[in-house]
PDB file of C-alpha atoms and ligand atoms in Angstrom:
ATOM      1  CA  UNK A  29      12.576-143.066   4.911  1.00 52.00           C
ATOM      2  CA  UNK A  30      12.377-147.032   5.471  1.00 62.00           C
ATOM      3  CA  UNK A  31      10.554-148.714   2.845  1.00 65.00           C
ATOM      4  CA  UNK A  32      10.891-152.425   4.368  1.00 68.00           C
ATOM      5  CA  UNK A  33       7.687-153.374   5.459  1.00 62.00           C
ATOM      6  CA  UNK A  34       6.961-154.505   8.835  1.00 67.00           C
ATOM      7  CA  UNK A  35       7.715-158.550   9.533  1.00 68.00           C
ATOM      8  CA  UNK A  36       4.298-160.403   8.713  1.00 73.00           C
ATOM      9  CA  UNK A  37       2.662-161.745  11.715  1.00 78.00           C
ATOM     10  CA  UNK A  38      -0.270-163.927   9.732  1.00 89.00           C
ATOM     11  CA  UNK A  39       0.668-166.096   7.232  1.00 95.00           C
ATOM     12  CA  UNK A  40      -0.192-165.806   3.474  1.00 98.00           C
ATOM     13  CA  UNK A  41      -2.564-168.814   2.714  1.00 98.00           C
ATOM     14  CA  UNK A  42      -4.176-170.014  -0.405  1.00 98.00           C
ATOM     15  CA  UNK A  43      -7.519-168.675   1.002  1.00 98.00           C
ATOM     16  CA  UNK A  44      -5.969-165.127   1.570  1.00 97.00           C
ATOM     17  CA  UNK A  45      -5.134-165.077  -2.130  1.00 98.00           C
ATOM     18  CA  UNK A  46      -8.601-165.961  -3.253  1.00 98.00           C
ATOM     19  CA  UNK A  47      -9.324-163.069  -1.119  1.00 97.00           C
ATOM     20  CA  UNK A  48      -7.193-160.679  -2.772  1.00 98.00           C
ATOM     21  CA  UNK A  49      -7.964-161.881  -6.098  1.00 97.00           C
ATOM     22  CA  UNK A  50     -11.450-160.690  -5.188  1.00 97.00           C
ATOM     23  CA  UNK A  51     -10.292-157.525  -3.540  1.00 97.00           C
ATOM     24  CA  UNK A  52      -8.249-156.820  -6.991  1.00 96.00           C
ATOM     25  CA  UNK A  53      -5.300-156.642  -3.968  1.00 98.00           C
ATOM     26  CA  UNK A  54      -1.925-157.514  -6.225  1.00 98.00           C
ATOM     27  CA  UNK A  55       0.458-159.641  -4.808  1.00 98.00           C
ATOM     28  CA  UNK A  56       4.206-160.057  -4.890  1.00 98.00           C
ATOM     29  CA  UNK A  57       6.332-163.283  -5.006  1.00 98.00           C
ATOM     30  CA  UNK A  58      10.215-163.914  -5.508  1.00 98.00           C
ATOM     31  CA  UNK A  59      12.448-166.948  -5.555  1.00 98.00           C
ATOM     32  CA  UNK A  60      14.042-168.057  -2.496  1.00 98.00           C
ATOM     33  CA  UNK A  61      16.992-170.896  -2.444  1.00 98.00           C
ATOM     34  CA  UNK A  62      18.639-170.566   0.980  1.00 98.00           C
ATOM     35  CA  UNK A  63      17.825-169.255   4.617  1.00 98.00           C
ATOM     36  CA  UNK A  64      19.790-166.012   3.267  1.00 98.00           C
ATOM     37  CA  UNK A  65      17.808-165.076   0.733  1.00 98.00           C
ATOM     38  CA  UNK A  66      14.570-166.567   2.530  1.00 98.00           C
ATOM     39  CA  UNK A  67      15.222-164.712   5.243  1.00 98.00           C
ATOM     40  CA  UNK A  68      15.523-161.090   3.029  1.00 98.00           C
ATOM     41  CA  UNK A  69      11.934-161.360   0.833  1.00 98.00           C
ATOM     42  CA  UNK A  70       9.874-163.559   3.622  1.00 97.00           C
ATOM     43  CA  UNK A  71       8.996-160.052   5.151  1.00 97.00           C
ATOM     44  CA  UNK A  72       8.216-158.510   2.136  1.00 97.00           C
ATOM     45  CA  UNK A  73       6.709-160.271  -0.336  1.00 98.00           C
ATOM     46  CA  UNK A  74       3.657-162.649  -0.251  1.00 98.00           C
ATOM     47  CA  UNK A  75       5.076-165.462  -2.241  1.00 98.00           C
ATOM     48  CA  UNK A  76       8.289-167.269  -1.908  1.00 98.00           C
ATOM     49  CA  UNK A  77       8.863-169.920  -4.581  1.00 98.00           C
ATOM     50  CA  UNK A  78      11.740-171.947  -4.488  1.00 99.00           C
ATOM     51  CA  UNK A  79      12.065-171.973  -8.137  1.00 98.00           C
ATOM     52  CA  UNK A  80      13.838-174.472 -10.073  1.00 98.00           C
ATOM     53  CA  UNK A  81      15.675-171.412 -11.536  1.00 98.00           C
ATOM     54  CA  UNK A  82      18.148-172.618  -8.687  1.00 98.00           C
ATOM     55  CA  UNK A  83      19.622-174.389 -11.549  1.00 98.00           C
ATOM     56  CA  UNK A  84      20.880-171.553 -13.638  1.00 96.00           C
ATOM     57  CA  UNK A  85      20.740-168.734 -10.466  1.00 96.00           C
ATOM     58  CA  UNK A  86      22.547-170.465  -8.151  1.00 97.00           C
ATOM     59  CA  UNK A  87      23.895-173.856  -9.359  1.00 97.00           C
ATOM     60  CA  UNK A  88      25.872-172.787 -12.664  1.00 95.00           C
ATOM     61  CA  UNK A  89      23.834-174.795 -15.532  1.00 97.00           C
ATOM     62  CA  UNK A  90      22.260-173.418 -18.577  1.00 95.00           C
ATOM     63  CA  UNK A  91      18.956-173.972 -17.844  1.00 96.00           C
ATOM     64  CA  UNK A  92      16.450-176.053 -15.477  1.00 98.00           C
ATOM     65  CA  UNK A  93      16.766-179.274 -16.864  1.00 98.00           C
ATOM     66  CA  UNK A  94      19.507-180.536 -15.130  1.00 98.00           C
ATOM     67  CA  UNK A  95      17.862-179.479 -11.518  1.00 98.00           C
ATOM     68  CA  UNK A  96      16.630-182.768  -9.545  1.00 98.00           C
ATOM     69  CA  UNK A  97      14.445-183.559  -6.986  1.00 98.00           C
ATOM     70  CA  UNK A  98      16.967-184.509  -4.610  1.00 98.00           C
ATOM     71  CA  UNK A  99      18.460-180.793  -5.363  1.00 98.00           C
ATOM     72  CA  UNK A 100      15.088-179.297  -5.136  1.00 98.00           C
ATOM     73  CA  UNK A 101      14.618-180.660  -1.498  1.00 98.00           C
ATOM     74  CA  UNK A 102      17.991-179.514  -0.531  1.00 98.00           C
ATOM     75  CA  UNK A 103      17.530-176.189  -1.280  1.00 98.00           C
ATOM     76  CA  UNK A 104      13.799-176.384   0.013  1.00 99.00           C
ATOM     77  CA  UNK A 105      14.706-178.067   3.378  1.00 98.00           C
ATOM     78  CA  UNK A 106      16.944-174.554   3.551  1.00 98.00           C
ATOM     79  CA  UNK A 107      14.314-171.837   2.735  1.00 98.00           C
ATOM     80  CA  UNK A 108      11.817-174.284   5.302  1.00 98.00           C
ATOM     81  CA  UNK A 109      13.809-174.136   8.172  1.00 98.00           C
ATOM     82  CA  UNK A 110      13.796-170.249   8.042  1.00 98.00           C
ATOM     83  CA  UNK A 111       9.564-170.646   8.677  1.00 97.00           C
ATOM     84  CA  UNK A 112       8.515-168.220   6.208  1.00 97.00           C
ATOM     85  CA  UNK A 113       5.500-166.366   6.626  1.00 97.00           C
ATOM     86  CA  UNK A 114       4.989-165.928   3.378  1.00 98.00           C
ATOM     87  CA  UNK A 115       3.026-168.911   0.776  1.00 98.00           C
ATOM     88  CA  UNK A 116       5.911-171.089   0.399  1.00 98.00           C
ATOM     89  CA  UNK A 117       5.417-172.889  -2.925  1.00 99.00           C
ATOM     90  CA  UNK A 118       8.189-175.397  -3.803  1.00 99.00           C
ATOM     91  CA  UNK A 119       9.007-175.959  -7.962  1.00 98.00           C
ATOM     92  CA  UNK A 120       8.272-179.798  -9.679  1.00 98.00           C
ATOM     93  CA  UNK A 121      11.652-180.367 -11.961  1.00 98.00           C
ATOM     94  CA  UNK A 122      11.673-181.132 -15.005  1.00 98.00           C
ATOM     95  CA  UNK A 123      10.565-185.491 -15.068  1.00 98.00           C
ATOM     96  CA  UNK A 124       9.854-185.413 -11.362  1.00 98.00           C
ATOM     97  CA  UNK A 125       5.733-185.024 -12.653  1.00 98.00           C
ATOM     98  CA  UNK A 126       5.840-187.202 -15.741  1.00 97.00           C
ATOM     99  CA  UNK A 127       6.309-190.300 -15.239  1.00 96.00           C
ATOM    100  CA  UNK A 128       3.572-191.590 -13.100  1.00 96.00           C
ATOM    101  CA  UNK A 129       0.951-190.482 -10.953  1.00 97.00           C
ATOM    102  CA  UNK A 130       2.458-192.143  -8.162  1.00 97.00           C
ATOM    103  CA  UNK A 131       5.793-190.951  -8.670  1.00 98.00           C
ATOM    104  CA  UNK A 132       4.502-187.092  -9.160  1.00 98.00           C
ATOM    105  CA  UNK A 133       2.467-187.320  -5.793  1.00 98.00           C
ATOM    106  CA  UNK A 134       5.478-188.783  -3.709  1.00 98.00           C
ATOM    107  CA  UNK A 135       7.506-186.119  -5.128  1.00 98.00           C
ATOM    108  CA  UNK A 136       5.214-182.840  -4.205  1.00 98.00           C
ATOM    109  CA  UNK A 137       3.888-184.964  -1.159  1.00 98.00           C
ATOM    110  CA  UNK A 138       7.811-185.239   0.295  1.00 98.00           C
ATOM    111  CA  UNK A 139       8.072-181.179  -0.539  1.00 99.00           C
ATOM    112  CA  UNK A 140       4.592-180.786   1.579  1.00 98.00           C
ATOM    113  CA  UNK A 141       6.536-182.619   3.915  1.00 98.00           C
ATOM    114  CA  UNK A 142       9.633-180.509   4.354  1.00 98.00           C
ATOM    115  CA  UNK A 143       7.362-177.432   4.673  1.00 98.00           C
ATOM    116  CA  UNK A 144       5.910-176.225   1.224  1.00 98.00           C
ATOM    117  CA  UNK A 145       2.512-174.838   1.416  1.00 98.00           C
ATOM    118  CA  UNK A 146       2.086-175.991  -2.737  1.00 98.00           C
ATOM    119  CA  UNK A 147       3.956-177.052  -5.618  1.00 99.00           C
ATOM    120  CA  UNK A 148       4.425-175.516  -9.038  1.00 98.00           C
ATOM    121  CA  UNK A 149       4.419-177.303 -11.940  1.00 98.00           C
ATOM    122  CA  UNK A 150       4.684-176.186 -15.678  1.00 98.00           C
ATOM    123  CA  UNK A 151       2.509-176.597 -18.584  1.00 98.00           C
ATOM    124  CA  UNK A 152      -1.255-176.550 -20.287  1.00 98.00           C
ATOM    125  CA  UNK A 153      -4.251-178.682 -20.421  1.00 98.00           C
ATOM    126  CA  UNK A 154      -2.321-182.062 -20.383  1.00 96.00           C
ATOM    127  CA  UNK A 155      -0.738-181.809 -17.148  1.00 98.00           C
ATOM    128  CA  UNK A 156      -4.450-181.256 -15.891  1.00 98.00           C
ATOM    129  CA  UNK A 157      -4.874-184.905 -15.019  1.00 97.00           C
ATOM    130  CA  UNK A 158      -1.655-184.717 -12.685  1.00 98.00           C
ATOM    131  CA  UNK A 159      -3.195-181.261 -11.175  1.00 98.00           C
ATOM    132  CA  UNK A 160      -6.235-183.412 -10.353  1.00 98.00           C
ATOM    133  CA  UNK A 161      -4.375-186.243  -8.917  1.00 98.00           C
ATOM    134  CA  UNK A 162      -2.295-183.673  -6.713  1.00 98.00           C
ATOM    135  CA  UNK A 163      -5.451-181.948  -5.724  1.00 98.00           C
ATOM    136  CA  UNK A 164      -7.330-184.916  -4.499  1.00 98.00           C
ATOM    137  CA  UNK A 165      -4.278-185.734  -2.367  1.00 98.00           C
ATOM    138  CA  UNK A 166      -5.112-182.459  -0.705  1.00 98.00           C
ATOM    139  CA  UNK A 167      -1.612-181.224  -2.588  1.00 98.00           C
ATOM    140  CA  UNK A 168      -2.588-177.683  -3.948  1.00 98.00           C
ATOM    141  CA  UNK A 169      -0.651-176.724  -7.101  1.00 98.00           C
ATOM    142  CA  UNK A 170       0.113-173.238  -8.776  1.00 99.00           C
ATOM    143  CA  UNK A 171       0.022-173.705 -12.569  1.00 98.00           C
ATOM    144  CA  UNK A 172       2.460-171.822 -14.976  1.00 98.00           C
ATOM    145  CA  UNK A 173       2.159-171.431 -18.471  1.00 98.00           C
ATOM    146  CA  UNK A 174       3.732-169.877 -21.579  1.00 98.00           C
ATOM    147  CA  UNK A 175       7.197-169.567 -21.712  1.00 98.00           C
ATOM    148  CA  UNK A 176       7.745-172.502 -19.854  1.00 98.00           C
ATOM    149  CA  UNK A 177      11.301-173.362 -18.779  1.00 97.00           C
ATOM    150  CA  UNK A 178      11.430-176.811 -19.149  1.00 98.00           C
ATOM    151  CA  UNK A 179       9.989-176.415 -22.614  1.00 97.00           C
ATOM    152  CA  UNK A 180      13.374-174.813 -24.055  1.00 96.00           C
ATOM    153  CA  UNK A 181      14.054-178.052 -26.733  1.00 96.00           C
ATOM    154  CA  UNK A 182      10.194-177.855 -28.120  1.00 95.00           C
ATOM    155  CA  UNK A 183       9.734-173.893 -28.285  1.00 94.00           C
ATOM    156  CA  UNK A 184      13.568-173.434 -29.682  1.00 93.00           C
ATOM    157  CA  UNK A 185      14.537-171.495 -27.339  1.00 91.00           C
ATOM    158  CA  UNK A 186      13.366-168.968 -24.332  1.00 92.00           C
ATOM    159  CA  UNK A 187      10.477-167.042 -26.801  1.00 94.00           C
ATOM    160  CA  UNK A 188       7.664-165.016 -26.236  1.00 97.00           C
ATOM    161  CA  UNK A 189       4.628-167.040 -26.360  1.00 97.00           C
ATOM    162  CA  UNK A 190       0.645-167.191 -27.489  1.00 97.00           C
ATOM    163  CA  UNK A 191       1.783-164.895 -29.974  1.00 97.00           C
ATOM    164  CA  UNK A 192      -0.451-166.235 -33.088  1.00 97.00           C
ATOM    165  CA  UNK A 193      -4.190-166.833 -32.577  1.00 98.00           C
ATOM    166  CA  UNK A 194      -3.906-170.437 -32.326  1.00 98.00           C
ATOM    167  CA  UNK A 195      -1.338-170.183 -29.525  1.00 97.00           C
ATOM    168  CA  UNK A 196      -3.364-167.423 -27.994  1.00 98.00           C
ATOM    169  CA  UNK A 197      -6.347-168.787 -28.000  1.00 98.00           C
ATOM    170  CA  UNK A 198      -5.066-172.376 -26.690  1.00 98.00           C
ATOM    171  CA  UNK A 199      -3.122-170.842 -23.554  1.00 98.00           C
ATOM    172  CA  UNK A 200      -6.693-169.371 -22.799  1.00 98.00           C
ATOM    173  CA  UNK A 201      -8.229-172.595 -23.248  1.00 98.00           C
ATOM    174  CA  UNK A 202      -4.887-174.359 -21.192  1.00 98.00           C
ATOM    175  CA  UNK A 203      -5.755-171.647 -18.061  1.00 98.00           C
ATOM    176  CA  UNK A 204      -9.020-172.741 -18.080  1.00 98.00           C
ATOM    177  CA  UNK A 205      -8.313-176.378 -17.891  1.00 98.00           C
ATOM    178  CA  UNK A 206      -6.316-175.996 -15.435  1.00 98.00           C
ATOM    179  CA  UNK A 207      -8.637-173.694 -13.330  1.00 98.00           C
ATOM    180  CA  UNK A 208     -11.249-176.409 -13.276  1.00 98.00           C
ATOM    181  CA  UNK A 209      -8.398-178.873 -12.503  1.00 98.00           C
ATOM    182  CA  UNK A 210      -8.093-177.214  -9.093  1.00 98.00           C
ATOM    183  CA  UNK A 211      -5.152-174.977  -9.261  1.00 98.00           C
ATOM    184  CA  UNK A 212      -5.282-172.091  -7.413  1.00 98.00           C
ATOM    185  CA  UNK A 213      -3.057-170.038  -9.261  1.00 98.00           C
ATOM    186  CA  UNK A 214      -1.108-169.578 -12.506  1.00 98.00           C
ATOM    187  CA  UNK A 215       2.108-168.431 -13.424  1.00 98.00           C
ATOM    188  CA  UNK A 216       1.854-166.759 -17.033  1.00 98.00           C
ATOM    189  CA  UNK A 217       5.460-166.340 -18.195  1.00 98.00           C
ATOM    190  CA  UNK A 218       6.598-164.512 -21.590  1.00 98.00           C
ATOM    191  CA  UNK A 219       3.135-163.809 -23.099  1.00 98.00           C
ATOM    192  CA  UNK A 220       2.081-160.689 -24.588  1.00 98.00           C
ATOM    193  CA  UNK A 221       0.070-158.275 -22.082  1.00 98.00           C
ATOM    194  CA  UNK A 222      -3.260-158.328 -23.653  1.00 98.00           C
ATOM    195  CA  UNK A 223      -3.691-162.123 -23.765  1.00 98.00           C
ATOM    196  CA  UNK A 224      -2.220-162.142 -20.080  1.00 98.00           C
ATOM    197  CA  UNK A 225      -5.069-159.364 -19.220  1.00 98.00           C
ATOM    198  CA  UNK A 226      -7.739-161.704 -21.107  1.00 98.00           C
ATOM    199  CA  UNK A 227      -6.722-164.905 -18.742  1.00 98.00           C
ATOM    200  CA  UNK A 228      -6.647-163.006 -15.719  1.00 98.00           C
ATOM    201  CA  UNK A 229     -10.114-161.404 -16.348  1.00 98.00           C
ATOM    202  CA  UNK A 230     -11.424-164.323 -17.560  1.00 98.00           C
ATOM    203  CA  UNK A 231     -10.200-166.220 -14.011  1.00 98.00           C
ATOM    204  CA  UNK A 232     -11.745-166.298 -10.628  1.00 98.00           C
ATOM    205  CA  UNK A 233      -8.071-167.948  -9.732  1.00 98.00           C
ATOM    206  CA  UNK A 234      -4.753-164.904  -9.368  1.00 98.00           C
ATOM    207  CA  UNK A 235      -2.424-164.845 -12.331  1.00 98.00           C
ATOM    208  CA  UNK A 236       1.130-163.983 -11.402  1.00 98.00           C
ATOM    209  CA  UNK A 237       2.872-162.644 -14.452  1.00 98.00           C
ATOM    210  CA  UNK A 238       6.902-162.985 -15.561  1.00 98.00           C
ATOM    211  CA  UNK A 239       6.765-161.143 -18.803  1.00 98.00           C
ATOM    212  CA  UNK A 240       3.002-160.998 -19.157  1.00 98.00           C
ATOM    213  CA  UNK A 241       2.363-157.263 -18.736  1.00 98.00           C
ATOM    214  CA  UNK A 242       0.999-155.322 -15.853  1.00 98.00           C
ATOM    215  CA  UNK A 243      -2.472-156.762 -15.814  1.00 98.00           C
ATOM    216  CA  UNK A 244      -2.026-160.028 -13.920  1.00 98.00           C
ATOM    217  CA  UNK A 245      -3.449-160.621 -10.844  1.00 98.00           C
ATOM    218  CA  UNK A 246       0.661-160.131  -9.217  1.00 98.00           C
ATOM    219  CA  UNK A 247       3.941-160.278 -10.665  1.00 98.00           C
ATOM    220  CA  UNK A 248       7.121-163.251  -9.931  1.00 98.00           C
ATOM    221  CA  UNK A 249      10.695-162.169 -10.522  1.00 98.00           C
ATOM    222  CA  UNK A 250      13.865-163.848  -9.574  1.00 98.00           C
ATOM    223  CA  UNK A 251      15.192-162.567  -6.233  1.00 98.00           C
ATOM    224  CA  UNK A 252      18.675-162.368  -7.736  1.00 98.00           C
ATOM    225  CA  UNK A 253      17.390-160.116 -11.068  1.00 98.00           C
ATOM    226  CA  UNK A 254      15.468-157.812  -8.749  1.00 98.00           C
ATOM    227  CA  UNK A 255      18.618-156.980  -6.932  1.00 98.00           C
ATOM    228  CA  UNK A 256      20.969-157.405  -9.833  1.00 98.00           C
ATOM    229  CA  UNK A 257      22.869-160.608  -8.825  1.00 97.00           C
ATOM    230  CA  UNK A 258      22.889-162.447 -12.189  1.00 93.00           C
ATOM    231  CA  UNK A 259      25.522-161.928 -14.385  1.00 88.00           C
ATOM    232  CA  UNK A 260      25.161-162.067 -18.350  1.00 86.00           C
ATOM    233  CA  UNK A 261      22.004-161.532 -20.188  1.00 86.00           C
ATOM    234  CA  UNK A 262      19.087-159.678 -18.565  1.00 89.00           C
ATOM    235  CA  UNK A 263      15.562-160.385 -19.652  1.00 93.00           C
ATOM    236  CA  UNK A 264      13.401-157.106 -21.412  1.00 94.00           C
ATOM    237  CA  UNK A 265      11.016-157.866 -18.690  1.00 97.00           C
ATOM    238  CA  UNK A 266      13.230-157.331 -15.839  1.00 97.00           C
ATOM    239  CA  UNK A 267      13.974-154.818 -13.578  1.00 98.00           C
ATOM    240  CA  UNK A 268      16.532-154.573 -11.472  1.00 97.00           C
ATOM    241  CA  UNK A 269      16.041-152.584  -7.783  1.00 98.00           C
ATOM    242  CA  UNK A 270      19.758-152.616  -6.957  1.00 98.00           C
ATOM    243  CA  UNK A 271      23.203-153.251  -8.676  1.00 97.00           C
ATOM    244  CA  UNK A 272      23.467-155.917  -6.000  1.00 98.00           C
ATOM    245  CA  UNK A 273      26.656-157.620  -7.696  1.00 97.00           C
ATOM    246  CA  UNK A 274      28.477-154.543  -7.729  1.00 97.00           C
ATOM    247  CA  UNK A 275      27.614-153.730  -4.411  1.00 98.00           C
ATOM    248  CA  UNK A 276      29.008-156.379  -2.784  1.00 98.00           C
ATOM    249  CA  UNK A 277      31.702-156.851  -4.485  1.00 98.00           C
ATOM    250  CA  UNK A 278      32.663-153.116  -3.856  1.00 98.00           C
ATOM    251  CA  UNK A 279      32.021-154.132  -0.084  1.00 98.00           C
ATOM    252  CA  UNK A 280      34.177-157.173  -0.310  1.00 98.00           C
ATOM    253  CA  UNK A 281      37.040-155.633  -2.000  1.00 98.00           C
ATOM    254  CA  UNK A 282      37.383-152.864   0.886  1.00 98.00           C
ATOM    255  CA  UNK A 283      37.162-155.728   3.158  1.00 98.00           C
ATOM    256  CA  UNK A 284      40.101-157.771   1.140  1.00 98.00           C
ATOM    257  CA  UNK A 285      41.881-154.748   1.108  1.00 98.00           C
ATOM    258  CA  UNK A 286      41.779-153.920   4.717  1.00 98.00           C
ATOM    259  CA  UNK A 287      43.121-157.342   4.960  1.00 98.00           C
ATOM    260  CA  UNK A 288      46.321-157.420   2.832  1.00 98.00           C
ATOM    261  CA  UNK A 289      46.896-153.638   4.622  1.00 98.00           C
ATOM    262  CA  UNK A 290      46.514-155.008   8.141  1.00 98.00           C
ATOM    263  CA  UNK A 291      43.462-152.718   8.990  1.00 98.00           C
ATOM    264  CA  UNK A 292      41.171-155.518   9.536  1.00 98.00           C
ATOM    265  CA  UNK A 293      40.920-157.283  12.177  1.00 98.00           C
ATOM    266  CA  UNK A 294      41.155-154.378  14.537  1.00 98.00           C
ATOM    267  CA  UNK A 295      40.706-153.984  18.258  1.00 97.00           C
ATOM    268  CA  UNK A 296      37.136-154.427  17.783  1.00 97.00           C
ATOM    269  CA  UNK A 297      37.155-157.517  16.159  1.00 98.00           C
ATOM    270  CA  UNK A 298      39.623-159.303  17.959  1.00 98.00           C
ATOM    271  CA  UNK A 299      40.026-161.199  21.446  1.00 97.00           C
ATOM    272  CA  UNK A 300      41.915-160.575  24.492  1.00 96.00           C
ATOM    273  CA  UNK A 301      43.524-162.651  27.223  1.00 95.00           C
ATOM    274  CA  UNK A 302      42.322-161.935  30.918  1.00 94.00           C
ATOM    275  CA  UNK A 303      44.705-159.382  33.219  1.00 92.00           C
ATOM    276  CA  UNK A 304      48.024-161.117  33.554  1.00 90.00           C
ATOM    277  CA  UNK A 305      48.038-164.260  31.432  1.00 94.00           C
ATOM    278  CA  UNK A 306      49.899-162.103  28.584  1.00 90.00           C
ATOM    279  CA  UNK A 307      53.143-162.610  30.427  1.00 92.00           C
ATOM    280  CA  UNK A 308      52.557-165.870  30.990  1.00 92.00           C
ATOM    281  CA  UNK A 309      52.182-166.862  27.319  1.00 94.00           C
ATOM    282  CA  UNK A 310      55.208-164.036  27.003  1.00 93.00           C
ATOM    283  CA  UNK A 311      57.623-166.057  28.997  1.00 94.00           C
ATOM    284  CA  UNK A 312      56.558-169.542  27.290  1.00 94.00           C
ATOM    285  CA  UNK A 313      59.085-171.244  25.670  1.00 95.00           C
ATOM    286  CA  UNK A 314      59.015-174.153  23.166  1.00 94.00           C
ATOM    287  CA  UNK A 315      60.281-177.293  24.669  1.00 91.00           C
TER     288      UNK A 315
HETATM  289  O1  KIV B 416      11.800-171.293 -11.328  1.00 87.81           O
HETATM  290  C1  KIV B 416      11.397-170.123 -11.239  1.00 87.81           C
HETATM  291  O2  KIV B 416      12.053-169.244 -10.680  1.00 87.81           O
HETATM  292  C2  KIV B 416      10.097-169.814 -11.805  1.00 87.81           C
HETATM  293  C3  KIV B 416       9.607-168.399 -11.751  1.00 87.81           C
HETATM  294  C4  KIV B 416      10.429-167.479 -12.505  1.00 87.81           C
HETATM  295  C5  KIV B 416       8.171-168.288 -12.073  1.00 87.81           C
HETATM  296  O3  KIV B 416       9.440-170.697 -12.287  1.00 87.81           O
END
């Protein structure tokens, strides 16, 4: 039996995640950085965030510091043209919402432009200025907090967060601000479960966890660890549906093989001249 879910024919708003947040209805969202892999999760899952994990999935660096707004719109522009039914939320790099208010609402502005339903951005109660900012320019903005990406140099590293009371207690305080700044959702990454089930209770806005336990409000992985695309070290809190990377490169290396033996192409993939014309390119000769 199937389990792909029938293609979406109403799209997932911000209003029909209020609604489920009411309804207790949990919602799934994966990264998306192409049409490819757009085109895979837009029929299943409610969320597609074009994460600024592009930089370490897809684009070879270390982390997401590196990752740019001009690469950021490239890879949005991609997952755009595929119209996604799904909440398409587009990722703020790291210094594209720093430096000035003006500067951060040309930057999520332009991704509202190229077809992003919302921006994410990352961090606590003193981005909630920016939030407001984004929000009054009719820019709606998914929060995320704890193990925040772009924090790597101050937290020393990708660490479980919130994990002392004055951490704890500040990331409830940090969800809260940035409730009231007008987000209308938060990302809680690499938290311990309880204090992710405390902020999600606590909220009338979804939490979507990364690490945060099975309490939040839905749950975020990255397409490629759900299918088992990345290479190298795998996060506790992932699970992978598929050994995707073996897969395909079993798949390619019967096609590479077929190749070098002269199976492939065969009849059915190749060409053929029209009744006749074979002699004529028969009895061709060079000149
Ligand atoms: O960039 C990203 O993929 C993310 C998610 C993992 C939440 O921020």
């Amino acid at each position: 039996m199937s389990h792909i879910a029938e293609a979406r024919t109403e799209r997932v708003t911000i209003p029909t995640l209020q609604r489920w947040k009411e309804e207790r209805r949990r919602v799934a969202m994966t990264t998306a950085y192409d049409a490819v892999t757009a085109r895979i999760a837009d029929p299943i899952v409610d969320i597609v965030l074009v994460g600024d994990s592009v930089g370490n999935v897809c684009l070879g660096f270390d982390n997401t510091l590196p990752v740019s707004m001009a690469m950021m719109n490239h890879h949005l522009e991609a997952v755009a043209r595929t119209r996604p039914h799904a909440l398409l939320v587009a990722d703020m790099p790291f210094l594209s919402f720093h430096l000035s208010a003006d500067e951060t609402l040309r930057n999520a502005g332009g991704f509202l432009q190229r077809g992003a339903d919302a921006v994410k951005l990352e961090g606590g109660a003193k981005r909630a200025e920016m939030v407001r900012a984004l929000v009054d320019c009719e820019i709606p903005v998914m929060g995320h907090l704890g193990l925040t990406p772009q924090s790597i140099n101050v937290m020393g590293g990708f660490k479980v967060q919130g994990r002392n009371a004055d951490d704890a207690l500040r990331l409830l305080d940090d969800a809260h601000r940035l409730q009231e700044a007008g987000c209308f959702a938060l990302v809680l990454e690499g938290i311990p479960a309880e204090l992710a089930a405390r902020a999600t209770e606590s909220l009338t806005i979804p939490t979507i966890g990364i690490g945060a336990g099975p309490s939040c409000s839905g749950q975020v992985l990255v397409f490629h660890d759900v299918l088992g695309l990345t290479v190298g070290h795998r996060p506790k809190f992932v699970r992978a549906y598929a050994d995707g990377f073996q897969l395909l490169q079993e798949a390619l290396s019967r096609w590479a093989a077929d190749v070098r033996s002269g199976v492939f192409p065969g009849p059915r993939e190749s060409y053929r001249l029209p009744e006749g014309l074979g002699e004529t390119i028969a009895s061709w000769a060079p000149t």
